[in-house]
mmCIF file of C-alpha atoms in Angstrom:
data_model
loop_
_atom_site.group_PDB
_atom_site.id
_atom_site.type_symbol
_atom_site.label_atom_id
_atom_site.label_comp_id
_atom_site.label_asym_id
_atom_site.label_seq_id
_atom_site.Cartn_x
_atom_site.Cartn_y
_atom_site.Cartn_z
ATOM 1 C CA MET A 6 -17.679 -17.314 -20.227
ATOM 2 C CA MET A 7 -14.957 -15.197 -18.589
ATOM 3 C CA PHE A 8 -12.336 -16.711 -20.911
ATOM 4 C CA LEU A 9 -14.545 -15.982 -23.927
ATOM 5 C CA SER A 10 -15.044 -12.390 -22.831
ATOM 6 C CA LYS A 11 -11.343 -11.768 -22.253
ATOM 7 C CA THR A 12 -10.352 -13.330 -25.565
ATOM 8 C CA LEU A 13 -12.842 -11.334 -27.608
ATOM 9 C CA THR A 14 -12.105 -8.110 -25.775
ATOM 10 C CA SER A 15 -8.399 -8.535 -26.459
ATOM 11 C CA LEU A 16 -9.152 -8.787 -30.169
ATOM 12 C CA GLY A 17 -11.088 -5.541 -30.179
ATOM 13 C CA GLN A 18 -9.267 -3.351 -27.644
ATOM 14 C CA TRP A 19 -5.584 -4.283 -27.911
ATOM 15 C CA PRO A 20 -4.724 -4.189 -31.610
ATOM 16 C CA HIS A 21 -0.969 -4.161 -30.858
ATOM 17 C CA LEU A 22 -1.329 -7.806 -29.843
ATOM 18 C CA LEU A 23 -2.399 -8.625 -33.411
ATOM 19 C CA PRO A 24 -0.078 -6.613 -35.670
ATOM 20 C CA ARG A 25 -0.986 -8.514 -38.834
ATOM 21 C CA ILE A 26 -4.689 -7.690 -38.652
ATOM 22 C CA SER A 27 -5.690 -4.717 -40.782
ATOM 23 C CA LEU A 28 -7.198 -1.554 -39.363
ATOM 24 C CA MET A 29 -10.503 -2.344 -41.096
ATOM 25 C CA ASP A 30 -10.661 -5.802 -39.520
ATOM 26 C CA ARG A 31 -9.947 -4.420 -36.059
ATOM 27 C CA TYR A 32 -12.609 -1.777 -36.541
ATOM 28 C CA VAL A 33 -15.232 -4.327 -37.624
ATOM 29 C CA ALA A 34 -14.229 -6.615 -34.738
ATOM 30 C CA ARG A 35 -14.887 -3.768 -32.283
ATOM 31 C CA GLN A 36 -18.392 -3.464 -33.721
ATOM 32 C CA LEU A 37 -19.042 -7.201 -33.380
ATOM 33 C CA ILE A 38 -17.701 -8.016 -29.912
ATOM 34 C CA PRO A 39 -19.943 -5.906 -27.605
ATOM 35 C CA PRO A 40 -23.280 -7.004 -29.143
ATOM 36 C CA PHE A 41 -22.030 -10.597 -29.250
ATOM 37 C CA LEU A 42 -21.188 -10.693 -25.527
ATOM 38 C CA PHE A 43 -24.407 -8.900 -24.657
ATOM 39 C CA SER A 44 -26.460 -11.326 -26.757
ATOM 40 C CA VAL A 45 -24.812 -14.387 -25.205
ATOM 41 C CA GLY A 46 -25.755 -13.214 -21.719
ATOM 42 C CA VAL A 47 -29.313 -12.207 -22.609
ATOM 43 C CA VAL A 48 -30.176 -15.254 -24.748
ATOM 44 C CA ALA A 49 -28.646 -17.758 -22.303
ATOM 45 C CA SER A 50 -30.445 -16.136 -19.345
ATOM 46 C CA LEU A 51 -33.795 -16.037 -21.146
ATOM 47 C CA GLY A 52 -33.449 -19.616 -22.331
ATOM 48 C CA LEU A 53 -32.544 -20.846 -18.874
ATOM 49 C CA ALA A 54 -35.411 -18.966 -17.257
ATOM 50 C CA ILE A 55 -38.055 -19.968 -19.810
ATOM 51 C CA GLY A 56 -36.835 -23.537 -20.238
ATOM 52 C CA ASN A 57 -36.279 -24.530 -16.625
ATOM 53 C CA LEU A 58 -37.510 -22.150 -13.924
ATOM 54 C CA SER A 59 -41.210 -22.867 -14.393
ATOM 55 C CA ASP A 60 -40.674 -26.630 -14.668
ATOM 56 C CA LEU A 61 -38.428 -26.752 -11.602
ATOM 57 C CA GLY A 62 -40.908 -24.595 -9.680
ATOM 58 C CA ASN A 63 -43.669 -27.112 -10.423
ATOM 59 C CA LYS A 64 -41.436 -29.970 -9.305
ATOM 60 C CA ILE A 65 -40.686 -28.166 -6.020
ATOM 61 C CA VAL A 66 -44.384 -27.586 -5.313
ATOM 62 C CA GLU A 67 -45.983 -30.740 -6.732
ATOM 63 C CA LYS A 68 -43.253 -33.384 -6.311
ATOM 64 C CA ASN A 69 -41.398 -32.019 -3.267
ATOM 65 C CA LEU A 70 -38.103 -31.547 -5.074
ATOM 66 C CA PRO A 71 -35.691 -29.995 -2.535
ATOM 67 C CA VAL A 72 -34.865 -26.379 -3.329
ATOM 68 C CA ALA A 73 -31.128 -27.094 -3.061
ATOM 69 C CA LYS A 74 -31.460 -29.887 -5.642
ATOM 70 C CA ALA A 75 -33.511 -27.643 -7.925
ATOM 71 C CA ALA A 76 -30.814 -24.964 -7.707
ATOM 72 C CA GLU A 77 -28.172 -27.561 -8.574
ATOM 73 C CA VAL A 78 -30.168 -28.727 -11.606
ATOM 74 C CA LEU A 79 -30.571 -25.117 -12.733
ATOM 75 C CA LEU A 80 -26.811 -24.519 -12.529
ATOM 76 C CA LEU A 81 -26.119 -27.754 -14.388
ATOM 77 C CA LYS A 82 -28.351 -26.554 -17.231
ATOM 78 C CA VAL A 83 -26.332 -23.358 -17.719
ATOM 79 C CA PRO A 84 -23.760 -24.951 -20.111
ATOM 80 C CA GLU A 85 -26.525 -26.286 -22.370
ATOM 81 C CA PHE A 86 -28.228 -22.919 -22.772
ATOM 82 C CA LEU A 87 -24.882 -21.176 -23.095
ATOM 83 C CA ALA A 88 -24.065 -23.485 -26.027
ATOM 84 C CA TYR A 89 -27.468 -22.821 -27.591
ATOM 85 C CA SER A 90 -27.023 -19.059 -27.182
ATOM 86 C CA LEU A 91 -23.749 -18.874 -29.140
ATOM 87 C CA PRO A 92 -25.216 -19.231 -32.690
ATOM 88 C CA VAL A 93 -28.048 -16.824 -31.838
ATOM 89 C CA ALA A 94 -25.558 -14.316 -30.455
ATOM 90 C CA VAL A 95 -23.455 -14.567 -33.623
ATOM 91 C CA MET A 96 -26.461 -13.722 -35.779
ATOM 92 C CA LEU A 97 -27.580 -10.827 -33.569
ATOM 93 C CA ALA A 98 -24.048 -9.430 -33.411
ATOM 94 C CA THR A 99 -23.543 -9.550 -37.183
ATOM 95 C CA MET A 100 -26.944 -8.036 -37.891
ATOM 96 C CA MET A 101 -26.426 -5.209 -35.408
ATOM 97 C CA ALA A 102 -22.817 -4.472 -36.357
ATOM 98 C CA PHE A 103 -23.260 -4.451 -40.119
ATOM 99 C CA GLY A 104 -26.668 -2.814 -39.791
ATOM 100 C CA ARG A 105 -25.043 0.123 -37.985
ATOM 101 C CA LEU A 106 -22.222 0.317 -40.529
ATOM 102 C CA SER A 107 -24.770 0.276 -43.356
ATOM 103 C CA GLY A 108 -27.051 2.829 -41.722
ATOM 104 C CA ASP A 109 -24.148 5.257 -41.234
ATOM 105 C CA SER A 110 -23.037 4.710 -44.862
ATOM 106 C CA GLU A 111 -19.700 3.322 -43.683
ATOM 107 C CA ILE A 112 -20.114 0.201 -45.829
ATOM 108 C CA ILE A 113 -20.555 2.418 -48.900
ATOM 109 C CA ALA A 114 -17.385 4.306 -47.960
ATOM 110 C CA ILE A 115 -15.396 1.110 -47.451
ATOM 111 C CA ARG A 116 -16.638 -0.452 -50.684
ATOM 112 C CA SER A 117 -15.776 2.726 -52.585
ATOM 113 C CA CYS A 118 -12.143 1.955 -51.702
ATOM 114 C CA GLY A 119 -12.423 -1.288 -53.668
ATOM 115 C CA VAL A 120 -13.238 -3.609 -50.743
ATOM 116 C CA SER A 121 -15.806 -6.285 -51.598
ATOM 117 C CA LEU A 122 -18.574 -7.286 -49.271
ATOM 118 C CA TYR A 123 -16.986 -10.745 -48.997
ATOM 119 C CA ARG A 124 -13.777 -9.219 -47.657
ATOM 120 C CA LEU A 125 -15.657 -6.877 -45.352
ATOM 121 C CA ILE A 126 -17.428 -9.686 -43.487
ATOM 122 C CA LEU A 127 -14.206 -11.686 -42.997
ATOM 123 C CA PRO A 128 -13.935 -10.670 -39.275
ATOM 124 C CA ALA A 129 -17.470 -11.989 -38.730
ATOM 125 C CA VAL A 130 -16.534 -15.299 -40.357
ATOM 126 C CA VAL A 131 -13.384 -15.537 -38.206
ATOM 127 C CA LEU A 132 -15.458 -14.785 -35.107
ATOM 128 C CA SER A 133 -17.947 -17.492 -36.099
ATOM 129 C CA LEU A 134 -15.109 -20.003 -36.526
ATOM 130 C CA LEU A 135 -13.842 -19.237 -33.021
ATOM 131 C CA VAL A 136 -17.347 -19.504 -31.585
ATOM 132 C CA THR A 137 -17.851 -22.775 -33.467
ATOM 133 C CA GLY A 138 -14.848 -24.178 -31.614
ATOM 134 C CA TRP A 139 -16.180 -22.990 -28.256
ATOM 135 C CA ALA A 140 -19.638 -24.371 -29.059
ATOM 136 C CA PHE A 141 -18.131 -27.750 -29.943
ATOM 137 C CA VAL A 142 -16.121 -27.887 -26.706
ATOM 138 C CA LEU A 143 -19.213 -27.022 -24.673
ATOM 139 C CA SER A 144 -21.581 -29.420 -26.455
ATOM 140 C CA GLU A 145 -19.092 -32.304 -26.528
ATOM 141 C CA TRP A 146 -17.294 -32.211 -23.171
ATOM 142 C CA VAL A 147 -19.323 -30.038 -20.805
ATOM 143 C CA VAL A 148 -23.018 -30.288 -21.711
ATOM 144 C CA PRO A 149 -23.309 -34.138 -21.739
ATOM 145 C CA VAL A 150 -21.780 -34.469 -18.267
ATOM 146 C CA ALA A 151 -23.887 -31.639 -16.842
ATOM 147 C CA ASN A 152 -27.136 -32.903 -18.425
ATOM 148 C CA TYR A 153 -26.502 -36.455 -17.236
ATOM 149 C CA ARG A 154 -25.890 -35.238 -13.696
ATOM 150 C CA ALA A 155 -29.064 -33.104 -13.796
ATOM 151 C CA THR A 156 -31.092 -36.113 -14.948
ATOM 152 C CA SER A 157 -29.547 -38.255 -12.212
ATOM 153 C CA ILE A 158 -30.549 -35.725 -9.548
ATOM 154 C CA LEU A 159 -34.181 -35.676 -10.727
ATOM 155 C CA ILE A 160 -34.362 -39.472 -10.876
ATOM 156 C CA GLU A 161 -32.799 -39.877 -7.435
ATOM 157 C CA SER A 162 -34.793 -37.066 -5.795
ATOM 158 C CA ILE A 163 -38.303 -37.479 -7.217
ATOM 159 C CA ASP A 164 -38.015 -40.768 -9.152
ATOM 160 C CA GLU A 165 -38.677 -38.961 -12.432
ATOM 161 C CA GLU A 166 -39.167 -41.130 -15.483
ATOM 162 C CA HIS A 167 -36.545 -40.859 -18.202
ATOM 163 C CA PRO A 168 -37.134 -42.357 -21.667
ATOM 164 C CA PHE A 169 -33.522 -43.519 -22.133
ATOM 165 C CA TRP A 170 -32.478 -44.259 -18.568
ATOM 166 C CA GLN A 171 -32.368 -48.035 -18.105
ATOM 167 C CA ASN A 172 -32.975 -48.102 -14.350
ATOM 168 C CA ARG A 173 -35.802 -50.636 -14.533
ATOM 169 C CA ASP A 174 -37.019 -53.405 -16.842
ATOM 170 C CA VAL A 175 -33.648 -53.913 -18.513
ATOM 171 C CA PHE A 176 -34.100 -56.321 -21.421
ATOM 172 C CA TYR A 177 -31.031 -57.457 -23.361
ATOM 173 C CA PRO A 178 -30.946 -60.237 -25.993
ATOM 174 C CA GLU A 179 -27.636 -61.630 -27.293
ATOM 175 C CA PHE A 180 -27.553 -63.099 -30.796
ATOM 176 C CA GLU A 181 -25.031 -65.217 -32.664
ATOM 177 C CA GLU A 182 -24.448 -65.540 -36.392
ATOM 178 C CA ILE A 183 -25.029 -69.006 -37.915
ATOM 179 C CA LYS A 184 -24.554 -70.340 -41.416
ATOM 180 C CA LEU A 185 -27.539 -71.920 -43.122
ATOM 181 C CA GLU A 186 -27.377 -74.864 -45.478
ATOM 182 C CA ASN A 187 -27.856 -72.571 -48.480
ATOM 183 C CA GLY A 188 -24.706 -70.640 -47.508
ATOM 184 C CA GLN A 189 -26.507 -67.583 -46.143
ATOM 185 C CA THR A 190 -26.174 -66.328 -42.578
ATOM 186 C CA ALA A 191 -28.873 -65.786 -39.985
ATOM 187 C CA ARG A 192 -29.076 -64.616 -36.396
ATOM 188 C CA ARG A 193 -29.997 -66.966 -33.572
ATOM 189 C CA LEU A 194 -30.822 -66.070 -29.992
ATOM 190 C CA LYS A 195 -28.010 -67.111 -27.661
ATOM 191 C CA SER A 196 -29.027 -65.579 -24.324
ATOM 192 C CA LEU A 197 -31.640 -63.292 -22.886
ATOM 193 C CA VAL A 198 -31.125 -61.133 -19.781
ATOM 194 C CA TYR A 199 -33.949 -59.428 -17.918
ATOM 195 C CA ALA A 200 -33.442 -57.306 -14.778
ATOM 196 C CA GLU A 201 -36.221 -55.638 -12.868
ATOM 197 C CA LYS A 202 -34.007 -52.782 -11.586
ATOM 198 C CA PHE A 203 -30.564 -51.301 -12.209
ATOM 199 C CA ASP A 204 -28.864 -48.691 -10.005
ATOM 200 C CA GLY A 205 -25.851 -48.056 -12.214
ATOM 201 C CA LYS A 206 -23.698 -50.727 -10.597
ATOM 202 C CA GLU A 207 -25.928 -53.664 -9.763
ATOM 203 C CA MET A 208 -28.851 -55.377 -11.478
ATOM 204 C CA GLN A 209 -31.635 -56.730 -9.279
ATOM 205 C CA ASN A 210 -34.205 -59.520 -9.648
ATOM 206 C CA LEU A 211 -32.735 -61.136 -12.733
ATOM 207 C CA THR A 212 -33.943 -63.819 -15.086
ATOM 208 C CA VAL A 213 -31.421 -65.218 -17.565
ATOM 209 C CA LEU A 214 -32.152 -67.678 -20.372
ATOM 210 C CA GLN A 215 -29.303 -69.421 -22.213
ATOM 211 C CA TRP A 216 -29.573 -71.470 -25.382
ATOM 212 C CA THR A 217 -27.241 -74.099 -26.854
ATOM 213 C CA GLU A 218 -27.908 -74.226 -30.580
ATOM 214 C CA ASN A 219 -31.725 -74.326 -30.746
ATOM 215 C CA HIS A 220 -32.278 -75.737 -27.264
ATOM 216 C CA LEU A 221 -32.962 -73.797 -24.081
ATOM 217 C CA LYS A 222 -30.187 -75.074 -21.806
ATOM 218 C CA HIS A 223 -30.159 -72.948 -18.620
ATOM 219 C CA ILE A 224 -32.505 -70.706 -16.677
ATOM 220 C CA VAL A 225 -30.975 -68.537 -13.951
ATOM 221 C CA LEU A 226 -33.006 -66.710 -11.326
ATOM 222 C CA SER A 227 -31.003 -64.373 -9.077
ATOM 223 C CA ASP A 228 -31.590 -61.603 -6.552
ATOM 224 C CA ASN A 229 -28.800 -59.429 -7.939
ATOM 225 C CA ALA A 230 -25.764 -59.456 -10.201
ATOM 226 C CA THR A 231 -22.893 -57.203 -11.203
ATOM 227 C CA TRP A 232 -20.091 -57.221 -13.757
ATOM 228 C CA ASN A 233 -16.727 -58.496 -12.463
ATOM 229 C CA ASN A 234 -14.194 -56.552 -14.482
ATOM 230 C CA ASP A 235 -11.227 -58.566 -13.119
ATOM 231 C CA ASN A 236 -12.551 -61.949 -14.228
ATOM 232 C CA LYS A 237 -14.566 -60.596 -17.191
ATOM 233 C CA ARG A 238 -17.634 -62.468 -16.000
ATOM 234 C CA TRP A 239 -20.877 -61.796 -14.216
ATOM 235 C CA ASP A 240 -21.154 -62.335 -10.446
ATOM 236 C CA PHE A 241 -24.649 -63.602 -9.564
ATOM 237 C CA PHE A 242 -25.785 -63.653 -5.944
ATOM 238 C CA HIS A 243 -28.488 -65.618 -4.113
ATOM 239 C CA GLY A 244 -30.249 -67.514 -6.831
ATOM 240 C CA THR A 245 -30.961 -70.829 -8.543
ATOM 241 C CA LEU A 246 -29.596 -72.329 -11.755
ATOM 242 C CA TYR A 247 -32.050 -74.604 -13.573
ATOM 243 C CA ARG A 248 -30.684 -77.090 -16.108
ATOM 244 C CA LEU A 249 -32.836 -78.468 -18.891
ATOM 245 C CA THR A 250 -32.469 -81.490 -21.151
ATOM 246 C CA GLU A 251 -32.230 -81.287 -24.940
ATOM 247 C CA THR A 252 -36.001 -81.721 -25.055
ATOM 248 C CA GLU A 253 -36.223 -78.727 -22.671
ATOM 249 C CA ASP A 254 -37.530 -80.831 -19.804
ATOM 250 C CA TYR A 255 -36.525 -80.016 -16.223
ATOM 251 C CA GLN A 256 -33.287 -81.772 -15.211
ATOM 252 C CA GLU A 257 -32.044 -80.250 -11.919
ATOM 253 C CA ALA A 258 -32.026 -77.089 -9.799
ATOM 254 C CA ILE A 259 -28.791 -75.837 -8.263
ATOM 255 C CA PRO A 260 -29.115 -73.159 -5.558
ATOM 256 C CA PHE A 261 -26.146 -70.829 -5.156
ATOM 257 C CA THR A 262 -24.989 -67.953 -2.990
ATOM 258 C CA ASN A 263 -22.421 -66.615 -5.443
ATOM 259 C CA LYS A 264 -21.869 -67.884 -8.961
ATOM 260 C CA GLN A 265 -19.924 -66.546 -11.937
ATOM 261 C CA ILE A 266 -21.600 -66.905 -15.335
ATOM 262 C CA ALA A 267 -20.118 -66.128 -18.742
ATOM 263 C CA LEU A 268 -22.449 -63.540 -20.242
ATOM 264 C CA PRO A 269 -21.537 -60.563 -22.456
ATOM 265 C CA LYS A 270 -20.580 -57.300 -20.767
ATOM 266 C CA SER A 271 -22.760 -55.622 -23.394
ATOM 267 C CA ALA A 272 -25.830 -56.202 -21.229
ATOM 268 C CA PHE A 273 -24.229 -54.183 -18.422
ATOM 269 C CA ASP A 274 -23.018 -51.471 -20.803
ATOM 270 C CA PHE A 275 -26.430 -51.270 -22.437
ATOM 271 C CA ALA A 276 -28.115 -50.541 -19.109
ATOM 272 C CA ARG A 277 -25.407 -48.218 -17.824
ATOM 273 C CA GLN A 278 -25.138 -46.177 -21.029
ATOM 274 C CA GLY A 279 -28.866 -45.820 -21.569
ATOM 275 C CA ARG A 280 -28.834 -42.041 -21.840
ATOM 276 C CA ASP A 281 -30.409 -39.388 -23.957
ATOM 277 C CA PRO A 282 -28.140 -38.679 -26.964
ATOM 278 C CA TYR A 283 -27.540 -35.191 -25.576
ATOM 279 C CA GLU A 284 -26.226 -36.747 -22.346
ATOM 280 C CA MET A 285 -23.454 -38.522 -24.259
ATOM 281 C CA THR A 286 -20.327 -37.420 -26.016
ATOM 282 C CA ILE A 287 -20.056 -38.367 -29.687
ATOM 283 C CA ALA A 288 -17.655 -41.196 -28.788
ATOM 284 C CA GLU A 289 -20.051 -42.538 -26.131
ATOM 285 C CA ALA A 290 -22.969 -42.356 -28.568
ATOM 286 C CA GLN A 291 -20.996 -44.285 -31.187
ATOM 287 C CA ASP A 292 -20.136 -46.972 -28.628
ATOM 288 C CA TYR A 293 -23.795 -47.172 -27.646
ATOM 289 C CA ILE A 294 -24.793 -47.560 -31.310
ATOM 290 C CA LYS A 295 -22.460 -50.576 -31.520
ATOM 291 C CA ILE A 296 -24.292 -52.129 -28.573
ATOM 292 C CA LEU A 297 -27.648 -51.427 -30.208
ATOM 293 C CA LYS A 298 -26.415 -53.157 -33.372
ATOM 294 C CA LEU A 299 -25.723 -56.283 -31.315
ATOM 295 C CA ILE A 300 -29.341 -56.189 -30.180
ATOM 296 C CA GLY A 301 -30.636 -55.393 -33.656
ATOM 297 C CA ASP A 302 -32.866 -52.477 -32.612
ATOM 298 C CA GLU A 303 -32.873 -50.752 -36.014
ATOM 299 C CA LYS A 304 -35.306 -48.013 -35.014
ATOM 300 C CA LYS A 305 -33.201 -46.938 -32.055
ATOM 301 C CA ILE A 306 -29.996 -47.254 -34.087
ATOM 302 C CA GLN A 307 -31.351 -44.839 -36.701
ATOM 303 C CA PHE A 308 -32.494 -42.425 -33.989
ATOM 304 C CA PHE A 309 -29.091 -42.351 -32.283
ATOM 305 C CA GLN A 310 -27.212 -42.059 -35.571
ATOM 306 C CA VAL A 311 -29.242 -38.984 -36.550
ATOM 307 C CA ARG A 312 -28.900 -37.369 -33.125
ATOM 308 C CA THR A 313 -25.152 -38.042 -33.055
ATOM 309 C CA GLU A 314 -24.698 -36.427 -36.461
ATOM 310 C CA GLN A 315 -26.810 -33.468 -35.314
ATOM 311 C CA LYS A 316 -24.538 -33.008 -32.305
ATOM 312 C CA LEU A 317 -21.590 -32.840 -34.702
ATOM 313 C CA ALA A 318 -23.339 -30.456 -37.092
ATOM 314 C CA PHE A 319 -24.770 -28.091 -34.460
ATOM 315 C CA PRO A 320 -21.644 -25.970 -33.714
ATOM 316 C CA PHE A 321 -21.216 -25.165 -37.412
ATOM 317 C CA VAL A 322 -24.519 -23.315 -37.474
ATOM 318 C CA CYS A 323 -22.499 -20.423 -36.007
ATOM 319 C CA ILE A 324 -20.819 -20.024 -39.408
ATOM 320 C CA VAL A 325 -24.169 -20.219 -41.210
ATOM 321 C CA PHE A 326 -25.734 -17.591 -38.976
ATOM 322 C CA ALA A 327 -22.676 -15.335 -39.325
ATOM 323 C CA VAL A 328 -22.961 -15.338 -43.119
ATOM 324 C CA VAL A 329 -26.743 -14.846 -43.112
ATOM 325 C CA GLY A 330 -26.612 -12.159 -40.405
ATOM 326 C CA SER A 331 -23.808 -10.288 -42.155
ATOM 327 C CA ALA A 332 -25.643 -10.369 -45.483
ATOM 328 C CA ILE A 333 -28.897 -9.067 -44.013
ATOM 329 C CA GLY A 334 -27.160 -6.465 -41.862
ATOM 330 C CA ALA A 335 -25.141 -5.112 -44.786
ATOM 331 C CA ARG A 336 -28.246 -4.103 -46.731
ATOM 332 C CA PRO A 337 -28.631 -0.358 -47.377
ATOM 333 C CA GLN A 338 -31.514 -0.066 -44.897
ATOM 334 C CA ARG A 339 -30.443 0.302 -41.287
ATOM 335 C CA ILE A 340 -31.613 -2.450 -38.918
ATOM 336 C CA SER A 341 -32.686 -1.474 -35.411
ATOM 337 C CA ARG A 342 -32.142 -3.774 -32.458
ATOM 338 C CA ALA A 343 -35.830 -4.646 -32.338
ATOM 339 C CA THR A 344 -35.920 -5.446 -36.055
ATOM 340 C CA GLY A 345 -32.705 -7.439 -35.829
ATOM 341 C CA PHE A 346 -34.051 -9.443 -32.899
ATOM 342 C CA GLY A 347 -37.295 -10.124 -34.782
ATOM 343 C CA LEU A 348 -35.454 -11.237 -37.919
ATOM 344 C CA THR A 349 -33.222 -13.460 -35.807
ATOM 345 C CA ILE A 350 -36.240 -15.194 -34.297
ATOM 346 C CA VAL A 351 -37.771 -15.758 -37.742
ATOM 347 C CA ILE A 352 -34.542 -17.144 -39.231
ATOM 348 C CA ILE A 353 -33.836 -19.396 -36.254
ATOM 349 C CA PHE A 354 -37.417 -20.652 -36.291
ATOM 350 C CA ALA A 355 -37.138 -21.454 -40.014
ATOM 351 C CA TYR A 356 -33.779 -23.164 -39.444
ATOM 352 C CA TYR A 357 -35.095 -25.373 -36.652
ATOM 353 C CA ILE A 358 -38.270 -26.230 -38.578
ATOM 354 C CA LEU A 359 -36.065 -27.411 -41.440
ATOM 355 C CA GLY A 360 -33.884 -29.266 -38.946
ATOM 356 C CA PHE A 361 -36.946 -30.944 -37.437
ATOM 357 C CA PHE A 362 -38.211 -32.177 -40.804
ATOM 358 C CA SER A 363 -34.829 -33.334 -42.057
ATOM 359 C CA GLY A 364 -34.157 -35.056 -38.742
ATOM 360 C CA SER A 365 -37.529 -36.805 -38.912
ATOM 361 C CA LEU A 366 -36.762 -38.001 -42.443
ATOM 362 C CA GLY A 367 -33.462 -39.356 -41.199
ATOM 363 C CA ILE A 368 -35.012 -41.130 -38.225
ATOM 364 C CA VAL A 369 -37.550 -42.939 -40.429
ATOM 365 C CA GLY A 370 -34.761 -43.865 -42.845
ATOM 366 C CA LEU A 371 -35.820 -41.834 -45.905
ATOM 367 C CA ILE A 372 -32.481 -40.005 -45.987
ATOM 368 C CA SER A 373 -29.110 -40.794 -44.455
ATOM 369 C CA PRO A 374 -28.338 -39.627 -40.889
ATOM 370 C CA THR A 375 -25.500 -37.451 -42.214
ATOM 371 C CA LEU A 376 -27.725 -35.665 -44.730
ATOM 372 C CA ALA A 377 -30.494 -35.309 -42.138
ATOM 373 C CA ALA A 378 -28.138 -33.515 -39.752
ATOM 374 C CA TRP A 379 -26.230 -31.338 -42.211
ATOM 375 C CA LEU A 380 -29.012 -30.381 -44.661
ATOM 376 C CA PRO A 381 -30.161 -27.293 -42.655
ATOM 377 C CA ASN A 382 -26.552 -26.050 -42.547
ATOM 378 C CA PHE A 383 -26.106 -26.533 -46.287
ATOM 379 C CA VAL A 384 -29.388 -24.763 -47.070
ATOM 380 C CA GLY A 385 -28.687 -21.913 -44.646
ATOM 381 C CA LEU A 386 -25.149 -21.412 -45.938
ATOM 382 C CA GLY A 387 -26.432 -21.455 -49.520
ATOM 383 C CA VAL A 388 -29.019 -18.783 -48.708
ATOM 384 C CA GLY A 389 -26.406 -16.646 -46.963
ATOM 385 C CA ILE A 390 -23.938 -16.855 -49.856
ATOM 386 C CA TRP A 391 -26.713 -16.019 -52.346
ATOM 387 C CA LEU A 392 -27.717 -12.959 -50.286
ATOM 388 C CA LEU A 393 -24.084 -11.834 -50.124
ATOM 389 C CA TYR A 394 -23.754 -12.214 -53.878
ATOM 390 C CA GLU A 395 -26.925 -10.219 -54.541
ATOM 391 C CA PHE A 396 -25.938 -7.362 -52.193
ATOM 392 C CA ASN A 397 -22.343 -7.350 -53.429
ATOM 393 C CA GLN A 398 -23.590 -6.870 -56.988
ATOM 394 C CA GLY A 399 -25.713 -3.911 -55.965
#
């Protein structure tokens, strides 16, 4: 936040550092920067307070969450709400800045010199491009780590349930491709791993079934197991290996204290990477999708593909909001702060409603994940360009 403030302030207050930028651009930048910084602070603070304080307070009172842990979770949520505040701040800043210029007839004066509305809003577009980069850095490299740590604290402190966290009842099937007599291919179950608990490093109370062709060959019961990265095998501890005949009758039981078994590392990765999409980077989400494809969970694959595309598309909403905000602010009627804030809420609400519906269509497979994620941006940008065209003609 300090780096952002210094960078933007340097653009507006030290024009000698940017000799190639025109006087008009520097002037417009000075109008944009203060409301942008103010909006970032206000929106991020409000979002953090509304989104987390009440919930954490209930957890402290009802579930005995330590106050120190609650404070740590609150701090870890700051990057997420800071990232969410950037597009909103861009829209508020553009509405306020161009609304003031319009209300004081400065836009009319500038346009009378032959400057088009498209050229006038160029500083706002440049600002939105910079903010898009900052939003991407936050949402890709800072927010996932912070959110994952916050989730870990709640699970460790109050045993909170998490829909994606595979810390219990880990179920992982491994399939193999076989060729049928008619030349087509089909999937056949090769192994099945079930673990009652998983702490991030070790699976506990395991049951493993292994097939050879169509016959159940081995059953392994073990107290715990972990992945041995040196030998690329699983280390099982304190258990029994049951061997079956081709007719799946009991053959023998072999107790063991420590035994290495060749099973795919994917089972370990599946449990360890079982996070919410917003607790993963895009690269981690893509790796997780590959694991899900091995399992064949099409519903979850579609869900993660849509959410991953949405993570990629989200920072670019800053550009959309800059164009829309500039177009609305540049209208002849002056926009007050209260009116600008109200319009911002309406536009953001409409944007997220559209995003919800397009995302839902993508999750159920009616449209592609890419279209589901980017459709709100395309629609919003189209509306903004149309508004600019209409006001530029006037």
